[in-house]
Amino acid sequence: MRLLTYFTAFALVGLLVAAPTSNDEDDEKVLVTPEFYIKDLVEYKAEHDIVKLVVPLNALNFDETESSSEWDEIVSKFLVFFVEADVQPDGSRVDQGLYVLKDGKAKKILDNGRDAAAAAADDSKKVFFGAKDGLYKYNLETNSADKYGPITDSIIAMDMERLSEVIYILTEDRDVYKVTYNGERKEKLDDVVKPKQFVVDFGENLYFFSDDKVPYVRTVDGVKKIEGLPVATGTVTLFKPPFFLDNGAPVIINNKVYLMYSNGSSEATDFEFQPKAIPTALAPEATLVQYYAYDKKIYEYNILALIISSLVEEITDFLKKQATEINNFASKETNLKRKLQPSEKSPKIKSHA
């Protein structure tokens, strides 16, 4: 079981890094199957599908002023925000609320919440929510949500820039707006045409898919098509990149993971999902702790802990085997010495000067 956990962790690390496909034909591809979702790693069981996972990378989860350096203690404090919904056969959703997972317990904080976002590298503890009636802000003291600004648009998705309180929202009319000035001002992005989903990378570039299922990226130089990706025949899933990837975003197309870059290029990776193993939501942005939603459950992969645990077990097994061999060798040496020692009844030989 532990070895399976070990390999699962490494598979998900590979998915996280999204390494480009190697030219070496001997390199092994990674196929994620339902067996990769291990029961021991379940953090939460829901009554509905989990359609969004968000792990804030700001001081809410990574407070540099805290004195504790124990990784397990840091991870145990992680706040994870997630959205539940009933997904219909046509792909539409019936909202079931936005939740926060805190200290291992889940609490619904917004009945009509649909998405969450936080700046990734600032010292604040701010998290914002998109809901059917506008924007909300996380209240850490009360573990609840407060209305943010006068916007009343029906928001279906949102994201934020890395170092500022600039929020991008996708409305139910499938228009994208840039929200600034504490939620007081919104500016429509006319060059982002009718996206179905979008994500902002850590270089402030916006990636989106429209009705034609063609991927685009919006940078300071305008909008360009992402080249090199296959035609999407099934679902497309954009998700937040790991924090060290500045100008790129991962995407799942036809069950395979690709990397899109802000210059309009793309690369395939060595990772693919079985159709029945595609997560309903995923959050690998924190890198060493990753969250995946599958079959109405949230799985936490603490990569560092899994690796250390596996290494400790392997070292322990190795030492046990070595201890057995050492004991056997020691026993043989002891028996040999006993055979070579002179008997107490044997006459002593006198030496002559």
PDB file of N, CA and C in Angstrom, residues 172-212:
ATOM      1  N   GLU A 172     -22.063  35.106 -16.364  1.00  0.00           N
ATOM      2  CA  GLU A 172     -22.951  34.108 -16.963  1.00  0.00           C
ATOM      3  C   GLU A 172     -23.231  34.420 -18.427  1.00  0.00           C
ATOM      4  N   ASP A 173     -23.099  35.684 -18.820  1.00  0.00           N
ATOM      5  CA  ASP A 173     -23.244  36.089 -20.222  1.00  0.00           C
ATOM      6  C   ASP A 173     -21.983  35.798 -21.023  1.00  0.00           C
ATOM      7  N   ARG A 174     -20.981  35.235 -20.334  1.00  0.00           N
ATOM      8  CA  ARG A 174     -19.698  34.840 -20.924  1.00  0.00           C
ATOM      9  C   ARG A 174     -18.907  36.052 -21.426  1.00  0.00           C
ATOM     10  N   ASP A 175     -18.933  37.077 -20.616  1.00  0.00           N
ATOM     11  CA  ASP A 175     -18.075  38.236 -20.811  1.00  0.00           C
ATOM     12  C   ASP A 175     -17.040  38.253 -19.695  1.00  0.00           C
ATOM     13  N   VAL A 176     -15.823  38.703 -20.022  1.00  0.00           N
ATOM     14  CA  VAL A 176     -14.749  38.777 -19.032  1.00  0.00           C
ATOM     15  C   VAL A 176     -14.508  40.243 -18.674  1.00  0.00           C
ATOM     16  N   TYR A 177     -14.444  40.523 -17.369  1.00  0.00           N
ATOM     17  CA  TYR A 177     -14.201  41.877 -16.885  1.00  0.00           C
ATOM     18  C   TYR A 177     -12.978  41.888 -15.981  1.00  0.00           C
ATOM     19  N   LYS A 178     -12.270  43.004 -16.030  1.00  0.00           N
ATOM     20  CA  LYS A 178     -11.153  43.250 -15.117  1.00  0.00           C
ATOM     21  C   LYS A 178     -11.670  44.162 -14.013  1.00  0.00           C
ATOM     22  N   VAL A 179     -11.599  43.696 -12.773  1.00  0.00           N
ATOM     23  CA  VAL A 179     -12.164  44.424 -11.637  1.00  0.00           C
ATOM     24  C   VAL A 179     -11.029  45.016 -10.805  1.00  0.00           C
ATOM     25  N   THR A 180     -11.115  46.322 -10.537  1.00  0.00           N
ATOM     26  CA  THR A 180     -10.079  47.034  -9.778  1.00  0.00           C
ATOM     27  C   THR A 180     -10.732  47.985  -8.769  1.00  0.00           C
ATOM     28  N   TYR A 181      -9.886  48.757  -8.083  1.00  0.00           N
ATOM     29  CA  TYR A 181     -10.340  49.751  -7.108  1.00  0.00           C
ATOM     30  C   TYR A 181     -11.303  49.170  -6.080  1.00  0.00           C
ATOM     31  N   ASN A 182     -10.812  48.117  -5.397  1.00  0.00           N
ATOM     32  CA  ASN A 182     -11.590  47.499  -4.313  1.00  0.00           C
ATOM     33  C   ASN A 182     -12.977  47.045  -4.763  1.00  0.00           C
ATOM     34  N   GLY A 183     -13.037  46.559  -5.979  1.00  0.00           N
ATOM     35  CA  GLY A 183     -14.298  46.049  -6.497  1.00  0.00           C
ATOM     36  C   GLY A 183     -15.245  47.101  -7.016  1.00  0.00           C
ATOM     37  N   GLU A 184     -14.775  48.354  -7.070  1.00  0.00           N
ATOM     38  CA  GLU A 184     -15.651  49.461  -7.470  1.00  0.00           C
ATOM     39  C   GLU A 184     -15.720  49.638  -8.985  1.00  0.00           C
ATOM     40  N   ARG A 185     -14.676  49.215  -9.704  1.00  0.00           N
ATOM     41  CA  ARG A 185     -14.642  49.461 -11.142  1.00  0.00           C
ATOM     42  C   ARG A 185     -14.440  48.152 -11.908  1.00  0.00           C
ATOM     43  N   LYS A 186     -15.152  47.999 -13.010  1.00  0.00           N
ATOM     44  CA  LYS A 186     -14.957  46.836 -13.872  1.00  0.00           C
ATOM     45  C   LYS A 186     -14.821  47.293 -15.317  1.00  0.00           C
ATOM     46  N   GLU A 187     -13.926  46.637 -16.033  1.00  0.00           N
ATOM     47  CA  GLU A 187     -13.624  46.976 -17.426  1.00  0.00           C
ATOM     48  C   GLU A 187     -13.748  45.720 -18.277  1.00  0.00           C
ATOM     49  N   LYS A 188     -14.590  45.771 -19.291  1.00  0.00           N
ATOM     50  CA  LYS A 188     -14.800  44.595 -20.136  1.00  0.00           C
ATOM     51  C   LYS A 188     -13.597  44.385 -21.058  1.00  0.00           C
ATOM     52  N   LEU A 189     -13.160  43.122 -21.161  1.00  0.00           N
ATOM     53  CA  LEU A 189     -12.071  42.767 -22.075  1.00  0.00           C
ATOM     54  C   LEU A 189     -12.694  42.325 -23.398  1.00  0.00           C
ATOM     55  N   ASP A 190     -12.775  43.259 -24.333  1.00  0.00           N
ATOM     56  CA  ASP A 190     -13.462  42.982 -25.600  1.00  0.00           C
ATOM     57  C   ASP A 190     -12.722  41.970 -26.465  1.00  0.00           C
ATOM     58  N   ASP A 191     -11.403  41.817 -26.240  1.00  0.00           N
ATOM     59  CA  ASP A 191     -10.644  40.893 -27.077  1.00  0.00           C
ATOM     60  C   ASP A 191     -10.692  39.450 -26.567  1.00  0.00           C
ATOM     61  N   VAL A 192     -11.329  39.245 -25.430  1.00  0.00           N
ATOM     62  CA  VAL A 192     -11.554  37.877 -24.927  1.00  0.00           C
ATOM     63  C   VAL A 192     -13.003  37.531 -25.247  1.00  0.00           C
ATOM     64  N   VAL A 193     -13.187  36.779 -26.340  1.00  0.00           N
ATOM     65  CA  VAL A 193     -14.530  36.593 -26.898  1.00  0.00           C
ATOM     66  C   VAL A 193     -15.171  35.299 -26.411  1.00  0.00           C
ATOM     67  N   LYS A 194     -16.266  35.455 -25.669  1.00  0.00           N
ATOM     68  CA  LYS A 194     -17.127  34.356 -25.235  1.00  0.00           C
ATOM     69  C   LYS A 194     -16.371  33.115 -24.739  1.00  0.00           C
ATOM     70  N   PRO A 195     -15.508  33.280 -23.769  1.00  0.00           N
ATOM     71  CA  PRO A 195     -14.801  32.096 -23.260  1.00  0.00           C
ATOM     72  C   PRO A 195     -15.716  31.213 -22.423  1.00  0.00           C
ATOM     73  N   LYS A 196     -15.411  29.934 -22.396  1.00  0.00           N
ATOM     74  CA  LYS A 196     -16.142  29.011 -21.533  1.00  0.00           C
ATOM     75  C   LYS A 196     -15.408  28.835 -20.200  1.00  0.00           C
ATOM     76  N   GLN A 197     -14.097  29.031 -20.227  1.00  0.00           N
ATOM     77  CA  GLN A 197     -13.290  28.978 -19.020  1.00  0.00           C
ATOM     78  C   GLN A 197     -11.993  29.740 -19.274  1.00  0.00           C
ATOM     79  N   PHE A 198     -11.335  30.146 -18.198  1.00  0.00           N
ATOM     80  CA  PHE A 198     -10.074  30.852 -18.358  1.00  0.00           C
ATOM     81  C   PHE A 198      -9.234  30.656 -17.105  1.00  0.00           C
ATOM     82  N   VAL A 199      -7.941  30.958 -17.227  1.00  0.00           N
ATOM     83  CA  VAL A 199      -7.029  30.912 -16.097  1.00  0.00           C
ATOM     84  C   VAL A 199      -5.941  31.949 -16.320  1.00  0.00           C
ATOM     85  N   VAL A 200      -5.467  32.564 -15.250  1.00  0.00           N
ATOM     86  CA  VAL A 200      -4.406  33.561 -15.317  1.00  0.00           C
ATOM     87  C   VAL A 200      -3.133  32.949 -14.738  1.00  0.00           C
ATOM     88  N   ASP A 201      -2.040  32.961 -15.514  1.00  0.00           N
ATOM     89  CA  ASP A 201      -0.791  32.394 -14.998  1.00  0.00           C
ATOM     90  C   ASP A 201      -0.097  33.399 -14.085  1.00  0.00           C
ATOM     91  N   PHE A 202       1.059  33.042 -13.559  1.00  0.00           N
ATOM     92  CA  PHE A 202       1.741  33.893 -12.596  1.00  0.00           C
ATOM     93  C   PHE A 202       2.540  35.008 -13.266  1.00  0.00           C
ATOM     94  N   GLY A 203       2.446  35.089 -14.604  1.00  0.00           N
ATOM     95  CA  GLY A 203       3.034  36.210 -15.329  1.00  0.00           C
ATOM     96  C   GLY A 203       1.973  37.174 -15.803  1.00  0.00           C
ATOM     97  N   GLU A 204       0.759  37.041 -15.278  1.00  0.00           N
ATOM     98  CA  GLU A 204      -0.407  37.880 -15.584  1.00  0.00           C
ATOM     99  C   GLU A 204      -0.943  37.677 -16.999  1.00  0.00           C
ATOM    100  N   ASN A 205      -0.679  36.523 -17.604  1.00  0.00           N
ATOM    101  CA  ASN A 205      -1.233  36.204 -18.922  1.00  0.00           C
ATOM    102  C   ASN A 205      -2.519  35.399 -18.745  1.00  0.00           C
ATOM    103  N   LEU A 206      -3.499  35.677 -19.583  1.00  0.00           N
ATOM    104  CA  LEU A 206      -4.810  35.057 -19.456  1.00  0.00           C
ATOM    105  C   LEU A 206      -5.037  34.064 -20.593  1.00  0.00           C
ATOM    106  N   TYR A 207      -5.309  32.798 -20.246  1.00  0.00           N
ATOM    107  CA  TYR A 207      -5.560  31.742 -21.229  1.00  0.00           C
ATOM    108  C   TYR A 207      -7.049  31.415 -21.216  1.00  0.00           C
ATOM    109  N   PHE A 208      -7.624  31.190 -22.409  1.00  0.00           N
ATOM    110  CA  PHE A 208      -9.060  30.893 -22.445  1.00  0.00           C
ATOM    111  C   PHE A 208      -9.417  30.009 -23.642  1.00  0.00           C
ATOM    112  N   PHE A 209     -10.553  29.326 -23.515  1.00  0.00           N
ATOM    113  CA  PHE A 209     -11.122  28.516 -24.587  1.00  0.00           C
ATOM    114  C   PHE A 209     -12.488  29.078 -24.928  1.00  0.00           C
ATOM    115  N   SER A 210     -12.781  29.198 -26.228  1.00  0.00           N
ATOM    116  CA  SER A 210     -14.079  29.683 -26.677  1.00  0.00           C
ATOM    117  C   SER A 210     -14.917  28.540 -27.231  1.00  0.00           C
ATOM    118  N   ASP A 211     -16.012  28.881 -27.895  1.00  0.00           N
ATOM    119  CA  ASP A 211     -16.913  27.862 -28.445  1.00  0.00           C
ATOM    120  C   ASP A 211     -16.227  26.966 -29.465  1.00  0.00           C
ATOM    121  N   ASP A 212     -15.224  27.493 -30.170  1.00  0.00           N
ATOM    122  CA  ASP A 212     -14.544  26.695 -31.189  1.00  0.00           C
ATOM    123  C   ASP A 212     -13.545  25.708 -30.585  1.00  0.00           C
TER     124      ASP A 212
END
